[in-house]
Tab-separated table of C-alpha atoms in Angstrom:
chain	number	residue	atom	x	y	z
A	1	MET	CA	47.087	-237.484	-6.688
A	2	ARG	CA	43.377	-236.573	-6.766
A	3	LEU	CA	43.183	-236.712	-10.542
A	4	LYS	CA	45.146	-239.972	-10.617
A	5	ASN	CA	42.748	-241.594	-8.130
A	6	ALA	CA	39.734	-240.277	-10.039
A	7	ILE	CA	41.024	-241.909	-13.222
A	8	LYS	CA	41.447	-245.210	-11.364
A	9	LEU	CA	37.851	-245.034	-10.151
A	10	ILE	CA	36.591	-244.489	-13.687
A	11	PHE	CA	37.391	-248.113	-14.563
A	12	ALA	CA	35.371	-249.350	-11.587
A	13	ASN	CA	32.341	-247.328	-12.706
A	14	PHE	CA	32.873	-247.454	-16.470
A	15	GLY	CA	29.637	-249.347	-17.087
A	16	ALA	CA	27.745	-246.330	-15.768
A	17	THR	CA	28.693	-244.339	-18.885
A	18	TYR	CA	26.316	-246.421	-21.004
A	19	LYS	CA	23.480	-245.997	-18.505
A	20	VAL	CA	23.988	-242.239	-18.501
A	21	LEU	CA	24.144	-242.283	-22.297
A	22	ILE	CA	20.870	-244.194	-22.673
A	23	TYR	CA	19.128	-241.899	-20.165
A	24	LYS	CA	20.315	-238.733	-21.935
A	25	LEU	CA	19.445	-240.123	-25.375
A	26	ILE	CA	15.895	-240.820	-24.164
A	27	VAL	CA	15.580	-237.270	-22.776
A	28	PHE	CA	16.998	-235.823	-25.998
A	29	ALA	CA	14.678	-237.966	-28.157
A	30	VAL	CA	11.572	-236.865	-26.243
A	31	LEU	CA	12.535	-233.188	-26.387
A	32	ALA	CA	13.461	-233.476	-30.075
A	33	ALA	CA	10.138	-235.140	-30.905
A	34	VAL	CA	8.182	-232.394	-29.153
A	35	GLY	CA	10.399	-229.709	-30.654
A	36	VAL	CA	9.789	-230.960	-34.206
A	37	PHE	CA	6.068	-230.275	-33.844
A	38	VAL	CA	6.273	-227.122	-31.719
A	39	LEU	CA	9.422	-225.255	-32.752
A	40	LEU	CA	10.571	-226.495	-36.144
A	41	PRO	CA	7.835	-224.840	-38.290
A	42	ASN	CA	8.425	-221.454	-36.614
A	43	PHE	CA	12.193	-221.838	-36.863
A	44	ASN	CA	12.067	-222.698	-40.574
A	45	GLN	CA	9.933	-219.632	-41.197
A	46	LEU	CA	12.433	-217.474	-39.308
A	47	LEU	CA	15.338	-219.036	-41.211
A	48	GLU	CA	13.875	-218.216	-44.609
A	49	ALA	CA	12.353	-214.798	-43.878
A	50	SER	CA	15.363	-213.403	-42.026
A	51	SER	CA	18.074	-214.636	-44.444
A	52	LEU	CA	19.765	-216.270	-41.452
A	53	ASN	CA	20.778	-219.254	-43.547
A	54	LYS	CA	22.439	-216.944	-46.083
A	55	LEU	CA	24.134	-215.032	-43.258
A	56	LEU	CA	25.609	-218.210	-41.777
A	57	SER	CA	26.727	-219.333	-45.227
A	58	ALA	CA	28.445	-215.983	-45.835
A	59	PHE	CA	30.162	-216.239	-42.441
A	60	GLY	CA	31.391	-219.699	-43.378
A	61	GLU	CA	32.881	-218.319	-46.580
A	62	ILE	CA	34.773	-215.685	-44.572
A	63	VAL	CA	36.193	-218.363	-42.273
A	64	LYS	CA	37.242	-220.445	-45.297
A	65	SER	CA	38.946	-217.458	-46.910
A	66	ILE	CA	40.957	-216.820	-43.720
A	67	PHE	CA	42.451	-220.323	-43.748
A	68	LYS	CA	42.726	-220.567	-47.539
A	69	PRO	CA	45.630	-218.514	-48.933
A	70	GLY	CA	44.907	-216.599	-52.113
A	71	SER	CA	41.109	-216.657	-51.766
A	72	GLU	CA	39.066	-213.506	-52.307
A	73	ILE	CA	37.994	-212.292	-48.871
A	74	SER	CA	36.471	-208.957	-49.947
A	75	ALA	CA	33.590	-210.604	-51.855
A	76	ALA	CA	32.837	-212.822	-48.855
A	77	GLN	CA	32.865	-209.808	-46.532
A	78	GLN	CA	30.503	-207.887	-48.839
A	79	ALA	CA	28.060	-210.813	-48.976
A	80	PHE	CA	28.207	-211.097	-45.199
A	81	SER	CA	27.530	-207.352	-44.771
A	82	ASP	CA	24.524	-207.457	-47.134
A	83	ASN	CA	22.977	-210.475	-45.409
A	84	LEU	CA	23.704	-208.996	-41.982
A	85	ALA	CA	21.824	-205.810	-42.961
A	86	ALA	CA	18.827	-207.870	-44.146
A	87	PHE	CA	18.920	-209.971	-40.967
A	88	THR	CA	19.119	-206.871	-38.739
A	89	THR	CA	16.129	-205.292	-40.510
A	90	TYR	CA	14.071	-208.441	-40.011
A	91	ILE	CA	15.012	-208.583	-36.322
A	92	ARG	CA	13.878	-204.983	-35.748
A	93	GLU	CA	10.537	-205.620	-37.453
A	94	ASN	CA	9.798	-208.960	-35.746
A	95	VAL	CA	11.472	-208.600	-32.380
A	96	TRP	CA	8.628	-210.008	-30.229
A	97	GLN	CA	8.179	-213.066	-32.428
A	98	ILE	CA	11.904	-213.780	-32.132
A	99	VAL	CA	11.868	-213.245	-28.371
A	100	GLY	CA	9.027	-215.748	-28.064
A	101	LEU	CA	10.859	-218.307	-30.186
A	102	ALA	CA	14.084	-217.784	-28.215
A	103	GLY	CA	12.116	-218.228	-24.977
A	104	ALA	CA	10.672	-221.515	-26.254
A	105	PHE	CA	14.141	-222.770	-27.231
A	106	SER	CA	15.459	-221.708	-23.806
A	107	LEU	CA	12.661	-223.602	-22.080
A	108	PHE	CA	13.527	-226.774	-24.005
A	109	TYR	CA	17.196	-226.294	-23.137
A	110	PHE	CA	16.476	-225.792	-19.417
A	111	VAL	CA	14.215	-228.848	-19.284
A	112	GLY	CA	16.927	-230.930	-20.960
A	113	MET	CA	19.630	-229.664	-18.603
A	114	PHE	CA	17.349	-230.203	-15.578
A	115	PHE	CA	16.954	-233.903	-16.385
A	116	THR	CA	20.635	-234.159	-17.325
A	117	ASN	CA	21.640	-232.888	-13.878
A	118	ILE	CA	19.362	-235.484	-12.291
A	119	ALA	CA	21.266	-238.154	-14.229
A	120	ASN	CA	24.555	-236.668	-13.022
A	121	PHE	CA	23.252	-236.781	-9.435
A	122	SER	CA	22.400	-240.473	-9.770
A	123	LEU	CA	25.841	-241.100	-11.266
A	124	GLY	CA	27.360	-239.316	-8.260
A	125	LYS	CA	25.421	-241.597	-5.927
A	126	MET	CA	26.820	-244.645	-7.741
A	127	VAL	CA	30.380	-243.303	-7.467
A	128	ASN	CA	29.939	-242.431	-3.783
A	129	ASP	CA	28.481	-245.834	-2.865
A	130	TYR	CA	31.432	-247.576	-4.503
A	131	MET	CA	34.001	-245.280	-2.875
A	132	SER	CA	32.486	-245.512	0.602
A	133	SER	CA	31.484	-249.194	0.797
A	134	LEU	CA	32.185	-250.941	-2.545
A	135	THR	CA	28.422	-251.030	-3.139
A	136	ASN	CA	27.210	-251.200	-6.738
A	137	THR	CA	24.062	-249.081	-6.853
A	138	GLY	CA	21.772	-249.228	-9.876
A	139	PHE	CA	21.434	-246.082	-11.968
A	140	THR	CA	17.623	-246.167	-12.061
A	141	VAL	CA	17.459	-246.817	-8.313
A	142	GLY	CA	19.683	-243.787	-7.742
A	143	VAL	CA	17.377	-241.600	-9.834
A	144	PHE	CA	14.111	-242.477	-8.097
A	145	ASN	CA	15.390	-242.931	-4.534
A	146	SER	CA	16.705	-239.356	-4.328
A	147	LEU	CA	14.424	-237.584	-6.808
A	148	GLY	CA	13.541	-234.725	-4.430
A	149	LYS	CA	17.149	-233.891	-3.526
A	150	ALA	CA	18.270	-234.467	-7.089
A	151	SER	CA	15.641	-232.054	-8.424
A	152	LEU	CA	16.609	-229.278	-6.008
A	153	TYR	CA	20.284	-229.887	-6.726
A	154	SER	CA	19.564	-229.744	-10.441
A	155	LEU	CA	17.766	-226.396	-10.192
A	156	ILE	CA	20.621	-224.764	-8.242
A	157	GLU	CA	23.280	-226.262	-10.530
A	158	LEU	CA	21.339	-225.074	-13.576
A	159	ALA	CA	20.994	-221.514	-12.243
A	160	ILE	CA	24.708	-221.186	-11.448
A	161	SER	CA	25.724	-222.778	-14.740
A	162	LEU	CA	23.507	-220.355	-16.648
A	163	VAL	CA	25.279	-217.364	-15.090
A	164	PHE	CA	28.713	-218.716	-15.979
A	165	TYR	CA	27.712	-219.804	-19.493
A	166	VAL	CA	26.276	-216.368	-20.292
A	167	ALA	CA	29.449	-214.765	-18.925
A	168	ALA	CA	31.605	-217.148	-20.999
A	169	VAL	CA	29.688	-216.410	-24.223
A	170	CYS	CA	29.882	-212.643	-23.637
A	171	LEU	CA	33.602	-212.891	-22.886
A	172	CYS	CA	34.224	-214.927	-26.049
A	173	PHE	CA	32.371	-212.447	-28.233
A	174	PHE	CA	34.267	-209.574	-26.618
A	175	ILE	CA	37.632	-211.246	-27.323
A	176	LEU	CA	36.634	-212.056	-30.904
A	177	TRP	CA	35.640	-208.409	-31.387
A	178	LEU	CA	38.742	-207.024	-29.654
A	179	VAL	CA	41.520	-209.172	-31.138
A	180	PRO	CA	42.129	-208.419	-34.844
A	181	TYR	CA	43.838	-211.718	-35.735
A	182	ALA	CA	41.370	-214.564	-36.280
A	183	LEU	CA	43.493	-217.488	-35.049
A	184	ALA	CA	44.697	-215.594	-31.975
A	185	ALA	CA	41.139	-214.456	-31.219
A	186	ILE	CA	39.748	-218.005	-31.434
A	187	PHE	CA	42.575	-219.378	-29.266
A	188	LEU	CA	42.144	-216.672	-26.597
A	189	ALA	CA	38.346	-217.018	-26.622
A	190	LEU	CA	38.525	-220.785	-26.076
A	191	LEU	CA	41.183	-220.338	-23.397
A	192	ALA	CA	39.103	-217.733	-21.540
A	193	ALA	CA	35.963	-219.881	-21.772
A	194	GLY	CA	37.865	-222.912	-20.457
A	195	MET	CA	39.273	-220.950	-17.541
A	196	LEU	CA	35.870	-219.504	-16.644
A	197	LEU	CA	34.289	-222.960	-16.800
A	198	SER	CA	37.048	-224.286	-14.527
A	199	VAL	CA	36.365	-221.515	-11.994
A	200	LYS	CA	32.687	-222.483	-11.961
A	201	GLN	CA	33.611	-226.151	-11.459
A	202	VAL	CA	35.874	-225.263	-8.525
A	203	PHE	CA	33.110	-223.445	-6.657
A	204	MET	CA	30.531	-226.154	-7.420
A	205	SER	CA	32.952	-229.045	-6.906
A	206	ASP	CA	31.847	-230.104	-3.408
A	207	PHE	CA	28.147	-229.322	-3.896
A	208	MET	CA	27.021	-232.768	-5.039
A	209	PRO	CA	29.355	-234.713	-2.678
A	210	ASN	CA	28.175	-232.587	0.263
A	211	VAL	CA	24.573	-233.612	-0.437
A	212	ILE	CA	25.258	-237.281	-1.195
A	213	ALA	CA	28.296	-238.249	0.891
A	214	ASP	CA	27.816	-235.941	3.903
A	215	LYS	CA	23.983	-235.882	3.682
A	216	MET	CA	23.800	-232.107	4.101
A	217	ARG	CA	20.698	-230.115	3.320
A	218	THR	CA	20.919	-228.845	-0.240
A	219	ASP	CA	21.114	-225.154	0.698
A	220	LYS	CA	23.841	-225.805	3.288
A	221	ALA	CA	25.727	-228.050	0.852
A	222	PHE	CA	25.790	-225.213	-1.678
A	223	ARG	CA	26.995	-222.639	0.871
A	224	GLU	CA	29.777	-224.945	2.053
A	225	SER	CA	30.805	-225.700	-1.512
A	226	VAL	CA	31.538	-222.091	-2.448
A	227	LYS	CA	33.810	-221.652	0.588
A	228	VAL	CA	37.013	-222.690	-1.133
A	229	PRO	CA	40.349	-221.903	0.594
A	230	ALA	CA	42.933	-220.197	-1.620
A	231	HIS	CA	45.400	-223.117	-1.658
A	232	ASP	CA	42.633	-225.615	-2.472
A	233	PHE	CA	41.224	-223.310	-5.154
A	234	ILE	CA	44.501	-223.331	-7.074
A	235	ARG	CA	44.840	-227.117	-6.811
A	236	LYS	CA	41.256	-227.752	-7.944
A	237	PHE	CA	41.485	-225.178	-10.718
A	238	ASN	CA	44.603	-226.832	-12.142
A	239	ASN	CA	42.928	-230.238	-12.100
A	240	TYR	CA	39.652	-229.085	-13.633
A	241	PHE	CA	41.416	-227.064	-16.314
A	242	THR	CA	43.526	-230.120	-17.197
A	243	ILE	CA	40.431	-232.322	-17.388
A	244	ASN	CA	38.595	-229.786	-19.562
A	245	ILE	CA	41.486	-229.449	-22.032
A	246	ILE	CA	42.015	-233.218	-22.309
A	247	MET	CA	38.321	-234.000	-22.733
A	248	LEU	CA	37.844	-231.148	-25.220
A	249	TYR	CA	40.647	-232.613	-27.328
A	250	ALA	CA	39.208	-236.133	-26.959
A	251	ASN	CA	35.674	-235.063	-27.883
A	252	ILE	CA	36.794	-233.071	-30.943
A	253	SER	CA	39.154	-235.841	-32.093
A	254	PHE	CA	36.537	-238.566	-31.739
A	255	ALA	CA	33.921	-236.371	-33.418
A	256	VAL	CA	36.182	-235.743	-36.415
A	257	PHE	CA	37.713	-239.193	-36.888
A	258	THR	CA	34.557	-241.225	-36.165
A	259	VAL	CA	32.068	-238.882	-37.887
A	260	GLY	CA	30.461	-238.071	-34.543
A	261	THR	CA	29.949	-241.686	-33.451
A	262	GLY	CA	32.732	-241.521	-30.849
A	263	LEU	CA	30.857	-238.796	-28.983
A	264	LEU	CA	28.432	-241.482	-27.809
A	265	LEU	CA	31.310	-242.673	-25.615
A	266	THR	CA	33.385	-239.562	-24.882
A	267	LEU	CA	30.532	-237.263	-23.784
A	268	PRO	CA	29.224	-239.549	-20.986
A	269	LEU	CA	32.852	-240.410	-20.145
A	270	THR	CA	33.491	-236.683	-19.667
A	271	THR	CA	30.589	-236.559	-17.223
A	272	LEU	CA	31.941	-239.600	-15.377
A	273	ILE	CA	35.490	-238.279	-14.928
A	274	ILE	CA	34.295	-234.865	-13.712
A	275	THR	CA	31.791	-236.436	-11.299
A	276	THR	CA	34.379	-238.891	-9.994
A	277	PHE	CA	36.925	-236.132	-9.465
A	278	ARG	CA	34.354	-234.115	-7.478
A	279	PHE	CA	33.976	-236.966	-5.001
A	280	VAL	CA	37.699	-237.754	-4.783
A	281	SER	CA	38.410	-234.079	-4.125
A	282	GLN	CA	35.690	-233.785	-1.475
A	283	TYR	CA	36.737	-236.995	0.269
A	284	THR	CA	40.341	-235.752	0.324
A	285	THR	CA	39.389	-232.315	1.644
A	286	THR	CA	37.201	-233.754	4.416
A	287	ARG	CA	39.805	-236.465	5.256
A	288	LYS	CA	37.515	-239.439	4.599
A	289	LYS	CA	39.002	-242.748	3.516
A	290	TYR	CA	37.657	-244.364	0.357
A	291	TYR	CA	38.041	-247.434	-1.825
A	292	LEU	CA	39.809	-247.396	-5.166
A	293	ALA	CA	39.444	-251.172	-5.450
A	294	PRO	CA	38.486	-254.007	-3.079
A	295	ASP	CA	42.115	-254.318	-1.988
A	296	GLU	CA	43.102	-250.640	-2.207
A	297	ILE	CA	41.959	-248.051	0.340
A	298	VAL	CA	43.038	-244.405	0.265
A	299	ARG	CA	43.467	-242.703	3.639
A	300	PRO	CA	43.864	-238.929	3.096
A	301	PRO	CA	46.357	-237.128	5.386
A	302	LYS	CA	44.869	-235.930	8.663
A	303	SER	CA	46.226	-232.411	8.325
A	304	GLU	CA	47.011	-229.956	5.537
A	305	ASP	CA	50.704	-230.050	6.487
A	306	GLU	CA	50.795	-233.821	5.977
A	307	GLU	CA	49.066	-233.402	2.619
A	308	GLU	CA	51.601	-230.775	1.520
A	309	ASP	CA	54.467	-233.084	2.572
A	310	LEU	CA	52.888	-235.899	0.581
A	311	PHE	CA	52.713	-233.771	-2.563
A	312	LYS	CA	56.341	-232.728	-2.089
A	313	LYS	CA	57.401	-236.379	-1.867
A	314	ILE	CA	55.475	-237.180	-5.031
A	315	ASP	CA	57.123	-234.260	-6.861
A	316	GLU	CA	60.588	-235.423	-5.719
A	317	GLU	CA	59.928	-238.931	-7.006
């Protein structure tokens, strides 16, 4: 029911995807322009001196040999081992230079994600205004009218996301190292990463709606968000995991069959559906009515028992 209503709301706010896209493209263009002058010369030097480009090429040959029957994998493994040894030696001899470069890349990433979260906050305000009063708020107005709250929200969201992303990367590498079969290892790594991302989304689900819809202080909104009852955790987890799998498939498919052009639509659409679901879920949990359309109002059940009965009726139908 929540996911179904969120999908309905997407069509009412579909125009926002292009506004989010333009905003993020501007942020990316500015960061890319600065990065070309600041980071690119140092990165090119690292690429050549460390044999990283040869290492990545050798790794690609190993992957090709796995999926290509009859190919010679031993030669690819030997080339990978030789380049890995050269890369490791370079790392040991230039560790502080690499740490500095990694820190600069991280700074650019954090700045980009900070402004991206501000865009997501403005998108959430647009979704909330439509749901609560059928008001069409401008994207730019949403950014500047709540810049202080949006900035604090962005910092907290970024910090929590960083913890989960690091955990997901470590878990993926551990699975790839542990499982001997390449296809099984890749499948399990992606599955584990998707599940961990869904857990993060469950705990952060009500954070933005608490700030925007219920006008809570940002710190209180975060504390209330992580208090997820067991029954609601399972329901939210199922929905977020479903969204992540569907949008992963859509993004990969559009990237492959449109040579990356389709990502200009599917990536902001992914942001829109996740943001919309956050508000639908929070409105349902807090028993607030909301608009799906001018002539369609959703009135969530007043008690958990009524909500459970409603889901049973839906299942029976």
